Amino acid sequence: MKQEDVHRLAFKNLSRTLDRGWGFPNQVFKGRWSVFLFFESDRAFDPEFSDILNDILIIEGGSVACLLNIDKTNLFEFERISSIFIDRTTTRNSYGLALEGDGPENGWIYLMDKYICMSDIGDWCFYCEKSNDIAVMALREVEYVSRFQRPLSSLLAKPIEELLDGGRSPLFPFDHLVPAWRKVLLENYGRTGNLSS
């Protein structure tokens, strides 16, 4: 398959997944998802995140991941999207340079925008809001928690219940979210099954 074809497939997967009418704390994913794990959004904008995505792609058997800036994409048409494509050859340096862009005015590392990322296979998807400092990784199947254990551990991704119940992460105090947010996050992203099963 041509490079452009897999890029289009990754974009098509995420465009079918994102519910563009919603943001946190509401449910942003359409379709069937079994597990939601939260982490700090800044982790996705560290050059080392390219290593994590490469790891995920290898485990999944994917070719490329499309990282889309939702706020900079006015039309969800492939030719008009604001995106970065990460594949198994993407290095920390090239990912870091892509995030920096031309500087603070348009570099994604500086912007407080909303982002979504998904591969051409579509077994996972992450969504983040930098303005709220949180991100969520959605997985199609419960068993994918163990399948993607290594990259999920690198992200320090955990169920929302664990983070809200005093499970403070190093960079963001999930356990200090306002009650209204806590309630809606739990309703939309709470554990739907036993992760240990």
PDB file of C-alpha atoms in Angstrom:
ATOM      1  CA  MET A   1       0.000   0.000   0.000  1.00  0.00           C
ATOM      2  CA  LYS A   2       1.291   3.481  -0.854  1.00  0.00           C
ATOM      3  CA  GLN A   3       2.316   5.851   1.916  1.00  0.00           C
ATOM      4  CA  GLU A   4      -0.506   8.263   1.106  1.00  0.00           C
ATOM      5  CA  ASP A   5      -3.017   5.414   1.253  1.00  0.00           C
ATOM      6  CA  VAL A   6      -2.047   4.399   4.804  1.00  0.00           C
ATOM      7  CA  HIS A   7      -2.040   8.076   5.823  1.00  0.00           C
ATOM      8  CA  ARG A   8      -5.560   8.400   4.476  1.00  0.00           C
ATOM      9  CA  LEU A   9      -6.621   5.226   6.260  1.00  0.00           C
ATOM     10  CA  ALA A  10      -5.299   6.484   9.618  1.00  0.00           C
ATOM     11  CA  PHE A  11      -7.128   9.792   9.093  1.00  0.00           C
ATOM     12  CA  LYS A  12     -10.323   7.983   8.059  1.00  0.00           C
ATOM     13  CA  ASN A  13     -10.178   5.869  11.238  1.00  0.00           C
ATOM     14  CA  LEU A  14      -9.882   8.878  13.517  1.00  0.00           C
ATOM     15  CA  SER A  15     -12.450  10.943  11.643  1.00  0.00           C
ATOM     16  CA  ARG A  16     -14.981   8.144  12.195  1.00  0.00           C
ATOM     17  CA  THR A  17     -13.994   7.882  15.863  1.00  0.00           C
ATOM     18  CA  LEU A  18     -14.021  11.494  17.058  1.00  0.00           C
ATOM     19  CA  ASP A  19     -17.332  12.957  18.174  1.00  0.00           C
ATOM     20  CA  ARG A  20     -16.540  16.550  17.208  1.00  0.00           C
ATOM     21  CA  GLY A  21     -19.456  17.950  19.175  1.00  0.00           C
ATOM     22  CA  TRP A  22     -17.898  17.058  22.506  1.00  0.00           C
ATOM     23  CA  GLY A  23     -14.827  17.603  24.647  1.00  0.00           C
ATOM     24  CA  PHE A  24     -13.830  16.671  28.187  1.00  0.00           C
ATOM     25  CA  PRO A  25     -15.409  15.675  30.489  1.00  0.00           C
ATOM     26  CA  ASN A  26     -17.938  14.279  27.963  1.00  0.00           C
ATOM     27  CA  GLN A  27     -17.394  11.177  25.835  1.00  0.00           C
ATOM     28  CA  VAL A  28     -15.394  12.125  22.742  1.00  0.00           C
ATOM     29  CA  PHE A  29     -15.182   8.672  21.124  1.00  0.00           C
ATOM     30  CA  LYS A  30     -17.785   7.149  18.849  1.00  0.00           C
ATOM     31  CA  GLY A  31     -18.057   3.409  18.323  1.00  0.00           C
ATOM     32  CA  ARG A  32     -17.148   0.505  20.576  1.00  0.00           C
ATOM     33  CA  TRP A  33     -14.296   1.018  23.026  1.00  0.00           C
ATOM     34  CA  SER A  34     -13.645  -1.245  26.007  1.00  0.00           C
ATOM     35  CA  VAL A  35     -11.020   0.540  28.096  1.00  0.00           C
ATOM     36  CA  PHE A  36     -10.042   4.161  28.762  1.00  0.00           C
ATOM     37  CA  LEU A  37      -6.717   5.039  30.406  1.00  0.00           C
ATOM     38  CA  PHE A  38      -5.724   8.584  31.337  1.00  0.00           C
ATOM     39  CA  PHE A  39      -2.368  10.349  31.366  1.00  0.00           C
ATOM     40  CA  GLU A  40      -0.972  13.899  31.284  1.00  0.00           C
ATOM     41  CA  SER A  41      -1.267  15.490  27.864  1.00  0.00           C
ATOM     42  CA  ASP A  42       2.309  16.841  28.017  1.00  0.00           C
ATOM     43  CA  ARG A  43       3.621  13.291  27.613  1.00  0.00           C
ATOM     44  CA  ALA A  44       2.312  13.263  24.030  1.00  0.00           C
ATOM     45  CA  PHE A  45       4.328  16.402  23.227  1.00  0.00           C
ATOM     46  CA  ASP A  46       7.677  15.143  24.434  1.00  0.00           C
ATOM     47  CA  PRO A  47      10.052  13.945  21.677  1.00  0.00           C
ATOM     48  CA  GLU A  48      10.216  10.542  23.424  1.00  0.00           C
ATOM     49  CA  PHE A  49       6.539  10.043  22.589  1.00  0.00           C
ATOM     50  CA  SER A  50       7.618   9.033  19.080  1.00  0.00           C
ATOM     51  CA  ASP A  51       9.315   5.990  20.656  1.00  0.00           C
ATOM     52  CA  ILE A  52       6.078   5.114  22.476  1.00  0.00           C
ATOM     53  CA  LEU A  53       4.049   5.410  19.275  1.00  0.00           C
ATOM     54  CA  ASN A  54       6.597   3.309  17.385  1.00  0.00           C
ATOM     55  CA  ASP A  55       6.284   0.662  20.087  1.00  0.00           C
ATOM     56  CA  ILE A  56       2.482   0.741  19.807  1.00  0.00           C
ATOM     57  CA  LEU A  57       2.630   0.486  15.999  1.00  0.00           C
ATOM     58  CA  ILE A  58       4.970  -2.508  16.142  1.00  0.00           C
ATOM     59  CA  ILE A  59       2.789  -4.343  18.683  1.00  0.00           C
ATOM     60  CA  GLU A  60      -0.391  -3.536  16.752  1.00  0.00           C
ATOM     61  CA  GLY A  61       1.081  -4.251  13.323  1.00  0.00           C
ATOM     62  CA  GLY A  62       0.299  -0.728  12.163  1.00  0.00           C
ATOM     63  CA  SER A  63       2.236   1.332   9.637  1.00  0.00           C
ATOM     64  CA  VAL A  64       1.470   4.918  10.644  1.00  0.00           C
ATOM     65  CA  ALA A  65      -0.318   7.049  13.209  1.00  0.00           C
ATOM     66  CA  CYS A  66      -2.047  10.313  12.371  1.00  0.00           C
ATOM     67  CA  LEU A  67      -1.758  13.021  15.045  1.00  0.00           C
ATOM     68  CA  LEU A  68      -4.375  15.617  14.206  1.00  0.00           C
ATOM     69  CA  ASN A  69      -4.716  19.125  15.607  1.00  0.00           C
ATOM     70  CA  ILE A  70      -8.500  19.393  15.917  1.00  0.00           C
ATOM     71  CA  ASP A  71      -8.547  23.135  16.558  1.00  0.00           C
ATOM     72  CA  LYS A  72      -6.443  23.840  13.448  1.00  0.00           C
ATOM     73  CA  THR A  73      -8.522  21.565  11.213  1.00  0.00           C
ATOM     74  CA  ASN A  74     -11.566  23.448   9.974  1.00  0.00           C
ATOM     75  CA  LEU A  75     -12.623  20.824   7.430  1.00  0.00           C
ATOM     76  CA  PHE A  76     -12.206  17.109   8.042  1.00  0.00           C
ATOM     77  CA  GLU A  77     -10.973  16.481   4.508  1.00  0.00           C
ATOM     78  CA  PHE A  78      -7.616  14.749   4.090  1.00  0.00           C
ATOM     79  CA  GLU A  79      -6.115  17.498   1.934  1.00  0.00           C
ATOM     80  CA  ARG A  80      -7.003  20.191   4.493  1.00  0.00           C
ATOM     81  CA  ILE A  81      -6.117  18.613   7.817  1.00  0.00           C
ATOM     82  CA  SER A  82      -3.453  19.907  10.175  1.00  0.00           C
ATOM     83  CA  SER A  83      -1.567  16.738  11.029  1.00  0.00           C
ATOM     84  CA  ILE A  84       1.705  15.006  11.752  1.00  0.00           C
ATOM     85  CA  PHE A  85       2.170  11.426  10.577  1.00  0.00           C
ATOM     86  CA  ILE A  86       4.353   9.209  12.752  1.00  0.00           C
ATOM     87  CA  ASP A  87       5.659   5.917  11.420  1.00  0.00           C
ATOM     88  CA  ARG A  88       8.269   3.414  12.549  1.00  0.00           C
ATOM     89  CA  THR A  89      11.075   5.524  11.041  1.00  0.00           C
ATOM     90  CA  THR A  90      10.102   8.697  12.945  1.00  0.00           C
ATOM     91  CA  THR A  91      12.883   9.712  15.338  1.00  0.00           C
ATOM     92  CA  ARG A  92      12.685  11.740  18.525  1.00  0.00           C
ATOM     93  CA  ASN A  93      14.459  14.571  16.731  1.00  0.00           C
ATOM     94  CA  SER A  94      12.130  14.656  13.723  1.00  0.00           C
ATOM     95  CA  TYR A  95       9.043  14.430  15.943  1.00  0.00           C
ATOM     96  CA  GLY A  96      10.355  17.216  18.188  1.00  0.00           C
ATOM     97  CA  LEU A  97      11.035  19.454  15.184  1.00  0.00           C
ATOM     98  CA  ALA A  98       7.553  18.783  13.773  1.00  0.00           C
ATOM     99  CA  LEU A  99       5.998  19.766  17.111  1.00  0.00           C
ATOM    100  CA  GLU A 100       8.033  22.972  17.325  1.00  0.00           C
ATOM    101  CA  GLY A 101       6.939  24.114  13.864  1.00  0.00           C
ATOM    102  CA  ASP A 102       7.974  27.697  13.149  1.00  0.00           C
ATOM    103  CA  GLY A 103       7.927  28.675  16.807  1.00  0.00           C
ATOM    104  CA  PRO A 104       5.482  29.747  19.539  1.00  0.00           C
ATOM    105  CA  GLU A 105       2.896  31.164  17.131  1.00  0.00           C
ATOM    106  CA  ASN A 106       2.097  27.845  15.479  1.00  0.00           C
ATOM    107  CA  GLY A 107       4.238  25.130  17.062  1.00  0.00           C
ATOM    108  CA  TRP A 108       2.032  22.443  18.550  1.00  0.00           C
ATOM    109  CA  ILE A 109       4.305  22.100  21.549  1.00  0.00           C
ATOM    110  CA  TYR A 110       3.276  25.641  22.533  1.00  0.00           C
ATOM    111  CA  LEU A 111      -0.414  25.648  21.576  1.00  0.00           C
ATOM    112  CA  MET A 112      -3.203  24.788  24.018  1.00  0.00           C
ATOM    113  CA  ASP A 113      -5.254  22.930  21.413  1.00  0.00           C
ATOM    114  CA  LYS A 114      -7.188  19.656  21.185  1.00  0.00           C
ATOM    115  CA  TYR A 115      -5.598  16.666  19.489  1.00  0.00           C
ATOM    116  CA  ILE A 116      -6.500  13.128  18.455  1.00  0.00           C
ATOM    117  CA  CYS A 117      -4.224  10.332  17.266  1.00  0.00           C
ATOM    118  CA  MET A 118      -4.987   6.967  15.676  1.00  0.00           C
ATOM    119  CA  SER A 119      -3.307   4.411  13.444  1.00  0.00           C
ATOM    120  CA  ASP A 120      -4.173   2.823  10.144  1.00  0.00           C
ATOM    121  CA  ILE A 121      -5.207  -0.333  12.067  1.00  0.00           C
ATOM    122  CA  GLY A 122      -7.410   1.448  14.608  1.00  0.00           C
ATOM    123  CA  ASP A 123      -7.075  -0.742  17.724  1.00  0.00           C
ATOM    124  CA  TRP A 124      -6.388   2.346  19.876  1.00  0.00           C
ATOM    125  CA  CYS A 125      -6.973   6.075  19.820  1.00  0.00           C
ATOM    126  CA  PHE A 126      -5.900   8.886  22.083  1.00  0.00           C
ATOM    127  CA  TYR A 127      -7.495  12.271  22.578  1.00  0.00           C
ATOM    128  CA  CYS A 128      -6.086  15.162  24.557  1.00  0.00           C
ATOM    129  CA  GLU A 129      -6.835  18.714  25.534  1.00  0.00           C
ATOM    130  CA  LYS A 130      -3.637  20.559  26.347  1.00  0.00           C
ATOM    131  CA  SER A 131      -5.622  23.385  27.955  1.00  0.00           C
ATOM    132  CA  ASN A 132      -6.902  20.888  30.537  1.00  0.00           C
ATOM    133  CA  ASP A 133      -3.603  18.977  30.802  1.00  0.00           C
ATOM    134  CA  ILE A 134      -5.218  15.564  30.361  1.00  0.00           C
ATOM    135  CA  ALA A 135      -5.318  12.871  27.694  1.00  0.00           C
ATOM    136  CA  VAL A 136      -7.134   9.559  27.365  1.00  0.00           C
ATOM    137  CA  MET A 137      -6.099   6.401  25.536  1.00  0.00           C
ATOM    138  CA  ALA A 138      -9.025   4.319  24.297  1.00  0.00           C
ATOM    139  CA  LEU A 139      -8.519   0.618  23.567  1.00  0.00           C
ATOM    140  CA  ARG A 140     -10.838  -1.608  21.549  1.00  0.00           C
ATOM    141  CA  GLU A 141     -10.494  -4.678  23.779  1.00  0.00           C
ATOM    142  CA  VAL A 142      -9.813  -5.252  27.482  1.00  0.00           C
ATOM    143  CA  GLU A 143      -6.959  -7.637  26.651  1.00  0.00           C
ATOM    144  CA  TYR A 144      -5.151  -4.785  24.896  1.00  0.00           C
ATOM    145  CA  VAL A 145      -4.206  -3.448  28.341  1.00  0.00           C
ATOM    146  CA  SER A 146      -1.723  -6.305  28.668  1.00  0.00           C
ATOM    147  CA  ARG A 147      -0.906  -6.297  24.942  1.00  0.00           C
ATOM    148  CA  PHE A 148       0.181  -2.644  25.078  1.00  0.00           C
ATOM    149  CA  GLN A 149       1.524  -2.835  28.637  1.00  0.00           C
ATOM    150  CA  ARG A 150       5.018  -1.509  27.852  1.00  0.00           C
ATOM    151  CA  PRO A 151       3.975   1.696  26.029  1.00  0.00           C
ATOM    152  CA  LEU A 152       1.066   2.291  28.425  1.00  0.00           C
ATOM    153  CA  SER A 153       3.490   2.029  31.351  1.00  0.00           C
ATOM    154  CA  SER A 154       5.748   4.594  29.680  1.00  0.00           C
ATOM    155  CA  LEU A 155       2.760   6.960  29.481  1.00  0.00           C
ATOM    156  CA  LEU A 156       1.830   6.222  33.119  1.00  0.00           C
ATOM    157  CA  ALA A 157      -1.675   5.643  31.738  1.00  0.00           C
ATOM    158  CA  LYS A 158      -4.211   4.500  34.338  1.00  0.00           C
ATOM    159  CA  PRO A 159      -7.974   4.064  34.761  1.00  0.00           C
ATOM    160  CA  ILE A 160      -9.718   7.275  35.761  1.00  0.00           C
ATOM    161  CA  GLU A 161     -10.980   5.696  39.003  1.00  0.00           C
ATOM    162  CA  GLU A 162      -7.422   5.076  40.129  1.00  0.00           C
ATOM    163  CA  LEU A 163      -6.323   8.626  39.340  1.00  0.00           C
ATOM    164  CA  LEU A 164      -9.350  10.275  40.935  1.00  0.00           C
ATOM    165  CA  ASP A 165      -9.036   8.207  44.099  1.00  0.00           C
ATOM    166  CA  GLY A 166      -5.826   9.796  45.312  1.00  0.00           C
ATOM    167  CA  GLY A 167      -3.688   8.238  42.609  1.00  0.00           C
ATOM    168  CA  ARG A 168      -1.911  11.485  41.902  1.00  0.00           C
ATOM    169  CA  SER A 169       0.287  11.373  38.845  1.00  0.00           C
ATOM    170  CA  PRO A 170       3.668  13.148  38.819  1.00  0.00           C
ATOM    171  CA  LEU A 171       2.587  16.180  36.769  1.00  0.00           C
ATOM    172  CA  PHE A 172      -1.171  16.604  37.164  1.00  0.00           C
ATOM    173  CA  PRO A 173      -3.376  16.293  40.282  1.00  0.00           C
ATOM    174  CA  PHE A 174      -6.239  14.250  38.839  1.00  0.00           C
ATOM    175  CA  ASP A 175      -7.535  13.791  42.389  1.00  0.00           C
ATOM    176  CA  HIS A 176      -8.156  17.569  42.597  1.00  0.00           C
ATOM    177  CA  LEU A 177     -10.561  17.848  39.659  1.00  0.00           C
ATOM    178  CA  VAL A 178     -13.775  19.693  40.484  1.00  0.00           C
ATOM    179  CA  PRO A 179     -16.680  17.411  41.533  1.00  0.00           C
ATOM    180  CA  ALA A 180     -18.769  18.065  38.404  1.00  0.00           C
ATOM    181  CA  TRP A 181     -15.877  17.016  36.176  1.00  0.00           C
ATOM    182  CA  ARG A 182     -15.124  13.957  38.302  1.00  0.00           C
ATOM    183  CA  LYS A 183     -18.724  12.795  38.059  1.00  0.00           C
ATOM    184  CA  VAL A 184     -18.996  13.165  34.281  1.00  0.00           C
ATOM    185  CA  LEU A 185     -15.537  11.664  33.637  1.00  0.00           C
ATOM    186  CA  LEU A 186     -16.496   8.609  35.671  1.00  0.00           C
ATOM    187  CA  GLU A 187     -19.807   8.278  33.859  1.00  0.00           C
ATOM    188  CA  ASN A 188     -18.136   8.428  30.447  1.00  0.00           C
ATOM    189  CA  TYR A 189     -14.773   6.797  31.009  1.00  0.00           C
ATOM    190  CA  GLY A 190     -15.226   4.601  34.093  1.00  0.00           C
ATOM    191  CA  ARG A 191     -14.207   0.983  34.041  1.00  0.00           C
ATOM    192  CA  THR A 192     -16.669  -1.105  32.040  1.00  0.00           C
ATOM    193  CA  GLY A 193     -15.098  -4.436  32.873  1.00  0.00           C
ATOM    194  CA  ASN A 194     -12.523  -6.079  35.104  1.00  0.00           C
ATOM    195  CA  LEU A 195      -9.115  -5.128  33.681  1.00  0.00           C
ATOM    196  CA  SER A 196      -7.521  -8.126  35.344  1.00  0.00           C
ATOM    197  CA  SER A 197      -9.820 -10.628  33.653  1.00  0.00           C
TER     198      SER A 197
END
